[in-house]
């Protein structure tokens, strides 16, 4: 297929919408893909959050006893700049092979271009592990 990244991005966005609906949130997708966020989510109190959805299937195996990890590229579109947290509130990072979401408040990713996630290491104290399945970010 000509642009697998675009196709998988669409798949991850729709997976997010389904999961948000299951959790009682109200997701809205803008028409087109020119906005800095992918989805706007309203919680039960009507508070809205601008969400940038990212996803990965890329498992990085590491030497020795180092736990494997997944890499999520957290930059805006084709740019080399990190996501601008003045226009995005939450990064929803999907680890597709494990059907696992990380809901990371954007300020926790300031000036980061990649998120390293360790969903296969339950004892991990890596930076983003506290955001694994943290749907309370929308409360």
XYZ file of C-alpha atoms in Angstrom:
139
model
C 0.000 0.000 0.000
C 1.235 3.478 -0.888
C 1.112 5.076 2.568
C 0.924 2.538 5.368
C 1.692 5.182 8.031
C -1.423 7.129 7.073
C -3.525 3.955 6.981
C -2.323 2.773 10.383
C -2.791 6.272 11.799
C -6.430 6.166 10.735
C -6.801 2.706 12.264
C -5.342 3.913 15.602
C -7.612 6.975 15.629
C -10.711 4.853 15.122
C -9.568 2.359 17.770
C -9.274 5.313 20.152
C -12.807 6.489 19.311
C -14.232 3.033 20.038
C -12.383 2.752 23.365
C -13.362 6.301 24.396
C -17.022 5.552 23.670
C -16.813 2.343 25.711
C -15.561 4.425 28.618
C -18.404 6.939 28.474
C -16.435 9.714 26.774
C -17.685 11.682 23.765
C -15.055 11.782 21.008
C -15.397 14.071 17.990
C -13.184 13.820 14.929
C -12.569 16.975 12.908
C -13.136 16.860 9.160
C -9.811 16.694 7.320
C -6.376 16.274 8.829
C -5.099 19.834 9.004
C -5.702 20.360 12.740
C -2.869 19.884 15.257
C -5.006 17.326 17.116
C -6.790 14.228 15.839
C -9.794 14.070 18.153
C -11.586 16.272 20.668
C -12.895 14.351 23.672
C -15.602 15.606 26.007
C -15.903 14.070 29.463
C -19.173 13.722 31.420
C -18.880 17.302 32.722
C -18.466 18.718 29.222
C -14.766 19.512 29.591
C -12.958 19.039 26.295
C -9.483 17.671 25.639
C -7.556 17.898 22.376
C -6.027 14.494 21.683
C -3.191 13.541 19.369
C -3.334 9.795 18.629
C -0.134 7.880 17.947
C 0.431 4.177 17.644
C 3.078 1.545 17.159
C 3.729 -2.105 16.478
C 7.486 -1.576 16.641
C 9.001 -3.735 19.393
C 12.655 -3.005 20.105
C 14.492 -5.977 21.539
C 17.487 -4.997 23.619
C 20.676 -6.847 24.517
C 21.124 -8.844 27.694
C 18.494 -8.623 30.395
C 17.191 -5.240 29.267
C 13.413 -5.405 28.829
C 11.990 -4.992 25.334
C 10.230 -1.729 24.632
C 7.984 -0.099 22.068
C 8.796 3.166 20.334
C 6.085 5.717 19.581
C 7.124 8.658 17.442
C 5.714 11.773 19.117
C 6.261 14.528 16.638
C 3.848 16.615 14.650
C 3.096 15.152 11.215
C 6.150 15.008 8.993
C 7.892 17.660 11.079
C 10.947 17.055 13.201
C 9.509 19.216 15.975
C 7.884 17.688 19.053
C 4.133 18.002 19.463
C 3.102 21.528 20.476
C 1.421 21.264 23.883
C -0.260 24.633 23.450
C -2.599 22.963 20.922
C -2.685 19.355 22.227
C -3.714 18.293 25.740
C -3.246 14.514 25.679
C -1.162 12.116 23.622
C -2.943 8.789 23.246
C -0.260 6.231 22.391
C -1.497 2.829 21.262
C 0.612 -0.318 21.434
C -1.265 -2.285 18.792
C 0.077 -5.827 19.372
C -0.994 -5.636 23.031
C -4.164 -3.548 22.587
C -2.806 -1.202 25.254
C -3.255 2.566 25.554
C -1.029 5.147 27.219
C -2.843 8.433 27.918
C -0.088 10.964 28.515
C -0.745 14.609 29.382
C 1.093 16.553 26.717
C 3.213 18.622 29.141
C 4.812 15.346 30.332
C 6.254 14.987 26.821
C 7.607 18.531 26.286
C 10.429 18.517 23.744
C 10.311 14.734 23.371
C 10.201 13.268 19.872
C 9.755 9.623 20.912
C 7.994 7.853 23.747
C 9.579 4.623 24.951
C 6.972 2.301 26.435
C 7.501 -0.906 28.427
C 4.116 -2.661 28.565
C 5.795 -6.081 28.766
C 7.595 -5.089 31.981
C 4.984 -4.801 34.762
C 7.596 -3.640 37.289
C 8.980 -0.918 35.048
C 9.441 2.531 36.549
C 10.063 4.092 33.134
C 8.797 7.627 32.684
C 5.522 6.895 30.859
C 4.448 3.666 32.560
C 2.264 5.539 35.062
C 0.108 6.597 32.092
C -0.626 3.027 30.945
C -4.434 2.738 30.606
C -4.752 6.013 32.576
C -8.152 6.997 31.213
C -8.596 9.162 34.325
C -6.629 11.825 32.459
C -10.010 12.834 31.025
C -11.642 13.354 34.450
